[in-house]
Short mmCIF file of N, CA and C in Angstrom, two decimals:
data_model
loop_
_atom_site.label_atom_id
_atom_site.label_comp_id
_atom_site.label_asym_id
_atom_site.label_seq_id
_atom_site.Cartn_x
_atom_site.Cartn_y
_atom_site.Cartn_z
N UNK Y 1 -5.95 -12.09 16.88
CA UNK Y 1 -6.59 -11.50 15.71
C UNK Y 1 -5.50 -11.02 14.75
N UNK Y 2 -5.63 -11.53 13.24
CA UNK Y 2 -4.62 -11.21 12.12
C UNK Y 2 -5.28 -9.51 11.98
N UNK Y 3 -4.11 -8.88 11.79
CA UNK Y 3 -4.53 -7.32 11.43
C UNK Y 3 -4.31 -7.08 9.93
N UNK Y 4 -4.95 -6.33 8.92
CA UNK Y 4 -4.39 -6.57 7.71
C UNK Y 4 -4.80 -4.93 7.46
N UNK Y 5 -4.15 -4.34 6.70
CA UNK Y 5 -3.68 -3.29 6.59
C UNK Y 5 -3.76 -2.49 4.89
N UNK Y 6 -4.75 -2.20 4.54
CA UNK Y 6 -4.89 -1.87 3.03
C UNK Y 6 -4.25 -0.64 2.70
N UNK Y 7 -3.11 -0.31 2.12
CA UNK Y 7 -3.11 1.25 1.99
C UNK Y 7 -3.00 1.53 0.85
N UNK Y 8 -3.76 2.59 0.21
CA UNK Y 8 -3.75 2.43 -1.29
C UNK Y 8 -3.76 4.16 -1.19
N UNK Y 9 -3.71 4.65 -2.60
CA UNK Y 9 -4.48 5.76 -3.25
C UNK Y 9 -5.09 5.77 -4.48
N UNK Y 10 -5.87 6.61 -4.35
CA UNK Y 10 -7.39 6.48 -5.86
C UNK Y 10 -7.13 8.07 -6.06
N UNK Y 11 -6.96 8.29 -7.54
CA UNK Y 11 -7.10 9.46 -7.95
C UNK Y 11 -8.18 9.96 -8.24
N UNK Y 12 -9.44 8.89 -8.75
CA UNK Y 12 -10.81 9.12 -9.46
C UNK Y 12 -11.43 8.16 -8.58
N UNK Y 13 -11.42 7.32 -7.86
CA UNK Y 13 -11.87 6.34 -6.99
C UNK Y 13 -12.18 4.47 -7.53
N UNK Y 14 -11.23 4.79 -8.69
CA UNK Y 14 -11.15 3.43 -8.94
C UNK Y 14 -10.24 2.54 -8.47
N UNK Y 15 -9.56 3.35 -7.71
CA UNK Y 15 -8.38 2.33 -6.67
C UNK Y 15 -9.37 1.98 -5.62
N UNK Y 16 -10.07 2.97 -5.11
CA UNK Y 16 -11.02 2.68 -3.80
C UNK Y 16 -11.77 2.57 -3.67
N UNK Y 17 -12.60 1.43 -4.68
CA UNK Y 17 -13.51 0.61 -4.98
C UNK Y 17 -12.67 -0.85 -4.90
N UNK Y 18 -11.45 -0.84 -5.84
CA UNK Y 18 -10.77 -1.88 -5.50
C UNK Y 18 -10.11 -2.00 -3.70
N UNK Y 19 -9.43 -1.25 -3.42
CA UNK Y 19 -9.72 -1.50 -1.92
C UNK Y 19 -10.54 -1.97 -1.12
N UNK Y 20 -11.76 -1.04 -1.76
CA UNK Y 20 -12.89 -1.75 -0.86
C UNK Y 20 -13.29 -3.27 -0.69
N UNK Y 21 -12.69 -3.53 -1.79
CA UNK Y 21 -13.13 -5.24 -2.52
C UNK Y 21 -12.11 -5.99 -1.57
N UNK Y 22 -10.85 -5.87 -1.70
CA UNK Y 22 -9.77 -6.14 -0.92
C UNK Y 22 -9.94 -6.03 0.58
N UNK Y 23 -10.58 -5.11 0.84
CA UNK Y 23 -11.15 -5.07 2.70
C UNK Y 23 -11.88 -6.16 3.22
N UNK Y 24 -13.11 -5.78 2.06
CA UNK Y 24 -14.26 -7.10 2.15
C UNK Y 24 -13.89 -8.96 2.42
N UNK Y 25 -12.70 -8.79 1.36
CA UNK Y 25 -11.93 -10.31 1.09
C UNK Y 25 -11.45 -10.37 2.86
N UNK Y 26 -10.58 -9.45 3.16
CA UNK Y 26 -9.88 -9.70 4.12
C UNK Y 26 -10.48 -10.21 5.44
N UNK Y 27 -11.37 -9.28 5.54
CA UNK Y 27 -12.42 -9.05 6.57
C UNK Y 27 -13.24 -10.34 6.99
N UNK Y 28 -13.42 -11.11 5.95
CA UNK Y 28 -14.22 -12.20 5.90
C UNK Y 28 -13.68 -13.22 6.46
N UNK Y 29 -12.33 -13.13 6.42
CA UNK Y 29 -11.48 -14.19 6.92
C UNK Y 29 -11.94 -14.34 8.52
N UNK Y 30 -11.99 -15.39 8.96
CA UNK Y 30 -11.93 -15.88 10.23
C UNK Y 30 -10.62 -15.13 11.28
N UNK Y 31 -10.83 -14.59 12.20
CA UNK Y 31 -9.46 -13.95 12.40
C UNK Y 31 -9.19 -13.07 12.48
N UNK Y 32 -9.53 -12.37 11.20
CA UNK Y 32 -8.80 -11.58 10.96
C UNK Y 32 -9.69 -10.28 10.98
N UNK Y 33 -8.93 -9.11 11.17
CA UNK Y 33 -9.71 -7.64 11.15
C UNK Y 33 -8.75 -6.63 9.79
N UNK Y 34 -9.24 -5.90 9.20
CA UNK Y 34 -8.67 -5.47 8.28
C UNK Y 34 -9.56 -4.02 8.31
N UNK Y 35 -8.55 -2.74 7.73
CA UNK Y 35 -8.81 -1.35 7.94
C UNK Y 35 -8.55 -1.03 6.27
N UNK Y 36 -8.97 0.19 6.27
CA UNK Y 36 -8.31 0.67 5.10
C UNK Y 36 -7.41 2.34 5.07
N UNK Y 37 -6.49 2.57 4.78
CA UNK Y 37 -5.44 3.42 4.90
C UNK Y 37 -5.60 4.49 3.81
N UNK Y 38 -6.18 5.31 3.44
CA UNK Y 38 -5.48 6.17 2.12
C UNK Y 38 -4.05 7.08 2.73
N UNK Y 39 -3.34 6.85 1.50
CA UNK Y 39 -1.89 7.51 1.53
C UNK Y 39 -2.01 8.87 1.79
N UNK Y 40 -2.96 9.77 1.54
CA UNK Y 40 -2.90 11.49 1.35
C UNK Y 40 -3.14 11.65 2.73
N UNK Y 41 -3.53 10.67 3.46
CA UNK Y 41 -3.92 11.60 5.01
C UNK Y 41 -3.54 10.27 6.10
N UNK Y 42 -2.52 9.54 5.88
CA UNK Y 42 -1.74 9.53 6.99
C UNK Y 42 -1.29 10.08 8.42
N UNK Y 43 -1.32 9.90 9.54
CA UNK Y 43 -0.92 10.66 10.74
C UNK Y 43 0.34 9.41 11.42
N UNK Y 44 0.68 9.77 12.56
CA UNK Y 44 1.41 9.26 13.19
C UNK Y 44 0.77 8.28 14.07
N UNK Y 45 -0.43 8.52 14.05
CA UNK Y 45 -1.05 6.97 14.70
C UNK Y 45 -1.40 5.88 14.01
N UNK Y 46 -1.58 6.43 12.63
CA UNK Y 46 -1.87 5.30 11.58
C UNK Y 46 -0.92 4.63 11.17
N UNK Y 47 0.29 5.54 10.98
CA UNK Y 47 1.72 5.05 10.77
C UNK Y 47 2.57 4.15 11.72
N UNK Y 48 2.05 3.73 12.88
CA UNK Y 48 2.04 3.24 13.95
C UNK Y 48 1.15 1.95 14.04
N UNK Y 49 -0.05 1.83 13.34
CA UNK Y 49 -1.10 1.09 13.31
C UNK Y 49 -0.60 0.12 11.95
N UNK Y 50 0.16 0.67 10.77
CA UNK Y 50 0.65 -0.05 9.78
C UNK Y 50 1.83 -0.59 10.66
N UNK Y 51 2.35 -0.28 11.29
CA UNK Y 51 3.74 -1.36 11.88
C UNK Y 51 2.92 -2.30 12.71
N UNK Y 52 2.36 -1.83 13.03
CA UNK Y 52 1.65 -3.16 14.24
C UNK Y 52 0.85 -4.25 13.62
N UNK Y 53 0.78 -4.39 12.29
CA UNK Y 53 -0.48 -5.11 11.21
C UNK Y 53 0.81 -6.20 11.31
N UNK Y 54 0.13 -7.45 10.86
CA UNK Y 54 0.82 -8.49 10.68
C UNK Y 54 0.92 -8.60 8.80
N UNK Y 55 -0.23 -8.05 8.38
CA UNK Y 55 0.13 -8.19 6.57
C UNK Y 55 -0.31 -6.67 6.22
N UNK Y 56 0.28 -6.36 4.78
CA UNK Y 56 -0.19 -4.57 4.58
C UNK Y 56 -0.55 -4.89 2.74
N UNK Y 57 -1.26 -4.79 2.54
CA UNK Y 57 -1.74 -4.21 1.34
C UNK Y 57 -1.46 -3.72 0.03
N UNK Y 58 -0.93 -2.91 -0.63
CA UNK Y 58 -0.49 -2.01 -1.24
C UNK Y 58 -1.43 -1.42 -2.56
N UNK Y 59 -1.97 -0.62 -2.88
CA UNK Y 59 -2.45 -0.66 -3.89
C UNK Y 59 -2.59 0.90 -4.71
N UNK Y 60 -1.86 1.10 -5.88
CA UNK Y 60 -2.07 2.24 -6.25
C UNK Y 60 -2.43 2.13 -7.78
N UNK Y 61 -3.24 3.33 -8.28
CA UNK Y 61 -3.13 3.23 -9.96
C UNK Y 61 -2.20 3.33 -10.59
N UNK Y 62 -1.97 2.97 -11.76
CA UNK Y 62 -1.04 3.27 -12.71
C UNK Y 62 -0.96 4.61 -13.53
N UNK Y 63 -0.20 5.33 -13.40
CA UNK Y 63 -0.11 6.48 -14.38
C UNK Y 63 1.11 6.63 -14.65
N UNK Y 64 0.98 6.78 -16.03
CA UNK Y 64 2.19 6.85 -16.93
C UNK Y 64 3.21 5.76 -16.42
N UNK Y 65 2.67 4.43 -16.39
CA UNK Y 65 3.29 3.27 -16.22
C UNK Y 65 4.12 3.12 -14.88
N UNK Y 66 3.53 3.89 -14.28
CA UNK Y 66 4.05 3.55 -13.06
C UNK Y 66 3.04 4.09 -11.96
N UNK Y 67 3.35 3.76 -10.63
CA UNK Y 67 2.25 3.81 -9.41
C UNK Y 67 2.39 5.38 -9.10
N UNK Y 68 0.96 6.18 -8.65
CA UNK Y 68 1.06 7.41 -8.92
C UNK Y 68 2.09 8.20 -8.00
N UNK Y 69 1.98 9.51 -7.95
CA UNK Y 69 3.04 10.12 -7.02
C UNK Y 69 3.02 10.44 -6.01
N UNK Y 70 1.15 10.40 -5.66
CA UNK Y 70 1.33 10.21 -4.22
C UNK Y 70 1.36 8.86 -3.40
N UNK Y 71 1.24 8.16 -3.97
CA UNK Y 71 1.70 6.55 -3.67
C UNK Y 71 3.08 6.37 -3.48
N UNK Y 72 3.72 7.17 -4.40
CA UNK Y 72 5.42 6.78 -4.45
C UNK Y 72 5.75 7.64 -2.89
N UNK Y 73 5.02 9.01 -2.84
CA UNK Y 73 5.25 10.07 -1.74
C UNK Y 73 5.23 9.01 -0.84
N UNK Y 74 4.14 8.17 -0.26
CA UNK Y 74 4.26 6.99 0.69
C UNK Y 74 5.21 6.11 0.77
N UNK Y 75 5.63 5.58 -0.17
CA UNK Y 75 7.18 4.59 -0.74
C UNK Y 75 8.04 5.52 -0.04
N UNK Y 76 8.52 6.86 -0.11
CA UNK Y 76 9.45 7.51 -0.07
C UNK Y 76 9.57 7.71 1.73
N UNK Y 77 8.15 8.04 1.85
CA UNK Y 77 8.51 8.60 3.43
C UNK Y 77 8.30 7.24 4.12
N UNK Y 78 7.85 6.16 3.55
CA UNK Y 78 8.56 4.93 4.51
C UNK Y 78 9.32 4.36 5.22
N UNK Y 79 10.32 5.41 4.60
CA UNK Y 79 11.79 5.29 4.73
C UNK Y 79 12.26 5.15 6.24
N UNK Y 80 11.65 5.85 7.00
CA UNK Y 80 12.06 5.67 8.78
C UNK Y 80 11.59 3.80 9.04
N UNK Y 81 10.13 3.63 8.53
CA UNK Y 81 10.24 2.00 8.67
C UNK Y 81 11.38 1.07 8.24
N UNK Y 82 12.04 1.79 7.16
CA UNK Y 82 13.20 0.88 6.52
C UNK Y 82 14.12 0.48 7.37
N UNK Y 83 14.36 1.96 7.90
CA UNK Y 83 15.51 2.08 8.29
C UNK Y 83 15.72 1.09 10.02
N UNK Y 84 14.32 0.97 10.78
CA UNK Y 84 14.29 0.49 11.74
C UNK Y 84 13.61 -1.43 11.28
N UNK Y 85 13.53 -1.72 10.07
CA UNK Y 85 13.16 -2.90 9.98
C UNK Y 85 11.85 -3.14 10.49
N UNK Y 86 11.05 -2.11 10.92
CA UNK Y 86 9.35 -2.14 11.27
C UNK Y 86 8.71 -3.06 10.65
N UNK Y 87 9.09 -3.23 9.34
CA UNK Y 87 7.84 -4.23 8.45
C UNK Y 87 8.49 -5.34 8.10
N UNK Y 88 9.65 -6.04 8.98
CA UNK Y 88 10.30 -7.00 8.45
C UNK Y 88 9.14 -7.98 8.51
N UNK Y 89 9.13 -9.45 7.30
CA UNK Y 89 8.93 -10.65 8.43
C UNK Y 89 6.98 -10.11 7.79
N UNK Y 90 6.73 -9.30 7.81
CA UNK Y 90 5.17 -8.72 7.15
C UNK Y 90 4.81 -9.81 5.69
N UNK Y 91 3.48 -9.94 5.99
CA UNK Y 91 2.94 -10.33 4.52
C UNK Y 91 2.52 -9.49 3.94
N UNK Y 92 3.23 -9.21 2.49
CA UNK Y 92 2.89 -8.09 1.59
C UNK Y 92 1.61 -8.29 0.18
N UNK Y 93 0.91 -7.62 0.16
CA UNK Y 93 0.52 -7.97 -1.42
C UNK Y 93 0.37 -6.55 -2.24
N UNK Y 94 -0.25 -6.37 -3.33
CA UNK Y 94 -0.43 -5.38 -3.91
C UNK Y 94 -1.70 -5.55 -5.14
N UNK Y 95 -2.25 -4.49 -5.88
CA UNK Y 95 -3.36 -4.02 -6.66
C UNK Y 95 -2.93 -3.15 -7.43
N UNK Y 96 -3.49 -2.67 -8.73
CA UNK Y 96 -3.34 -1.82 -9.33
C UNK Y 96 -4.25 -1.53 -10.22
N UNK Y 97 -4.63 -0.70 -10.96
CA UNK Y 97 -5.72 -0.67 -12.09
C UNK Y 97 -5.25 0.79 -12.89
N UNK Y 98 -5.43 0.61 -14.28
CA UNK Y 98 -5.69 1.78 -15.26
C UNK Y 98 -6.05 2.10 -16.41
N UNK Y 99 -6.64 2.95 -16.64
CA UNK Y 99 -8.14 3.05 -17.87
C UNK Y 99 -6.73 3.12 -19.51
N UNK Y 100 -5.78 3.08 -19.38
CA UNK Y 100 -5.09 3.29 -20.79
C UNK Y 100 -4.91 1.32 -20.74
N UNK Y 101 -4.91 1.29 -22.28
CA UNK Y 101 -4.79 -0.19 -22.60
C UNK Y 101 -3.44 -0.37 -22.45
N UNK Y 102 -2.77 0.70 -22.84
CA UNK Y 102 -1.15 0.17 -22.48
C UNK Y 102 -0.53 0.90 -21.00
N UNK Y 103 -1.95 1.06 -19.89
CA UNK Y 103 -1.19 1.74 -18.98
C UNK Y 103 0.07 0.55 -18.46
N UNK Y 104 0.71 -0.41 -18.82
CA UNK Y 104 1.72 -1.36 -18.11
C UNK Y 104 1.63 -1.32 -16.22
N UNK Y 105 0.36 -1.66 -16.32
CA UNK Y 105 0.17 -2.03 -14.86
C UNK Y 105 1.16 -3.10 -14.65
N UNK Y 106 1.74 -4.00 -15.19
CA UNK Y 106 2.44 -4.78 -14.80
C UNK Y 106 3.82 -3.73 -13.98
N UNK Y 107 4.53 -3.47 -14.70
CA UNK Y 107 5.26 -2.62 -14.23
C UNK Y 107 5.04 -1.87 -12.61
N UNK Y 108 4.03 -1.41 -12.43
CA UNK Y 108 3.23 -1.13 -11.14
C UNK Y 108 3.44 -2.44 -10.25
N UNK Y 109 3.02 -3.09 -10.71
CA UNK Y 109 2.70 -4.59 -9.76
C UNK Y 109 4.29 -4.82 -9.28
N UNK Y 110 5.31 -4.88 -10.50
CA UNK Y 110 6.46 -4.88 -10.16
C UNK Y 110 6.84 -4.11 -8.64
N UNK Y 111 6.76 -2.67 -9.42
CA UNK Y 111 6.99 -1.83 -8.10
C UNK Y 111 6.63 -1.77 -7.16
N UNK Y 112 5.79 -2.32 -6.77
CA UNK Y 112 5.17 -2.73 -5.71
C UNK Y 112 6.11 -3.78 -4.57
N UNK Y 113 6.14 -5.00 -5.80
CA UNK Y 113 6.88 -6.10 -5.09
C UNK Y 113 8.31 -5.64 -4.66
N UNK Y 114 8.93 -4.66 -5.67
CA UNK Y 114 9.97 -4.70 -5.31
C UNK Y 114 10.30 -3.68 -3.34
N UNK Y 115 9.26 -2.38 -4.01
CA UNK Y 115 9.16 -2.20 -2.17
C UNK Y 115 9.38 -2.80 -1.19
N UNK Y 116 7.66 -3.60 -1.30
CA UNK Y 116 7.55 -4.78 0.40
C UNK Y 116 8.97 -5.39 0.17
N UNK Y 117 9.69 -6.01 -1.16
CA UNK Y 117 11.30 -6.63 -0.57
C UNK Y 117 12.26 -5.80 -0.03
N UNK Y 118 12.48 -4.19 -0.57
CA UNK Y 118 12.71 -3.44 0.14
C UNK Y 118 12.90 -3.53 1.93
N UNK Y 119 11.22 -3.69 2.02
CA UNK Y 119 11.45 -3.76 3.72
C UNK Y 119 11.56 -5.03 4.31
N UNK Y 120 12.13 -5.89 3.42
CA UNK Y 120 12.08 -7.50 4.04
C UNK Y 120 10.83 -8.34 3.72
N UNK Y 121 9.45 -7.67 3.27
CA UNK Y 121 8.45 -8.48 3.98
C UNK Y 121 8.16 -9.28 3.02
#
């Protein structure tokens, strides 16, 4: 069984509606089982349960052109996965959404990608 691994955060819950959509996709797959993660309440078993996924997710809003801060808080304390290569070799993707016309979600999407290369995946 493929494990797939959504972890996002929603400030107003328009990230986690899009998650939800992203679960649904996953889920459907033959195979595969897929969870969903929010970043604010993480534990050490979940953090454990994202290394063990074969693909992870990523998805945060955009504010002020970039992915929010508790999303980045997640980027940041990743850092023990980095450091042990946990998510090498992982299939990564990412999401983003935001209500300003020039929120530069692109930029987001960027940051995103550049992470998962971060950890190899």
């Amino acid at each position: 069984m493929t494990k797939i691994a959504v972890v996002f955060h929603s400030g107003y819950g328009h990230t986690l509606r899009q998650a939800e959509a992203v679960l649904a996709g996953a889920a459907a797959v033959a195979g595969a089982s897929a969870k969903l993660y929010p970043v604010d309440s993480l534990d050490e078993a979940q953090w454990a349960e994202l290394d063990a996924a074969d693909a992870i997710l990523f998805g945060a809003p955009t504010y002020m052109g970039s992915a929010s801060a508790k999303f980045k808080g997640f980027m940041d304390e990743s850092s023990k996965r980095w450091f042990s290569h946990a998510w090498k070799g992982k299939v990564a993707g990412g999401f983003t959404t935001s209500a300003s016309q020039s929120g530069d979600k692109l930029n987001t999407l960027i940051q995103l990608m550049v992470f998962a290369n971060q950890h190899a995946m």
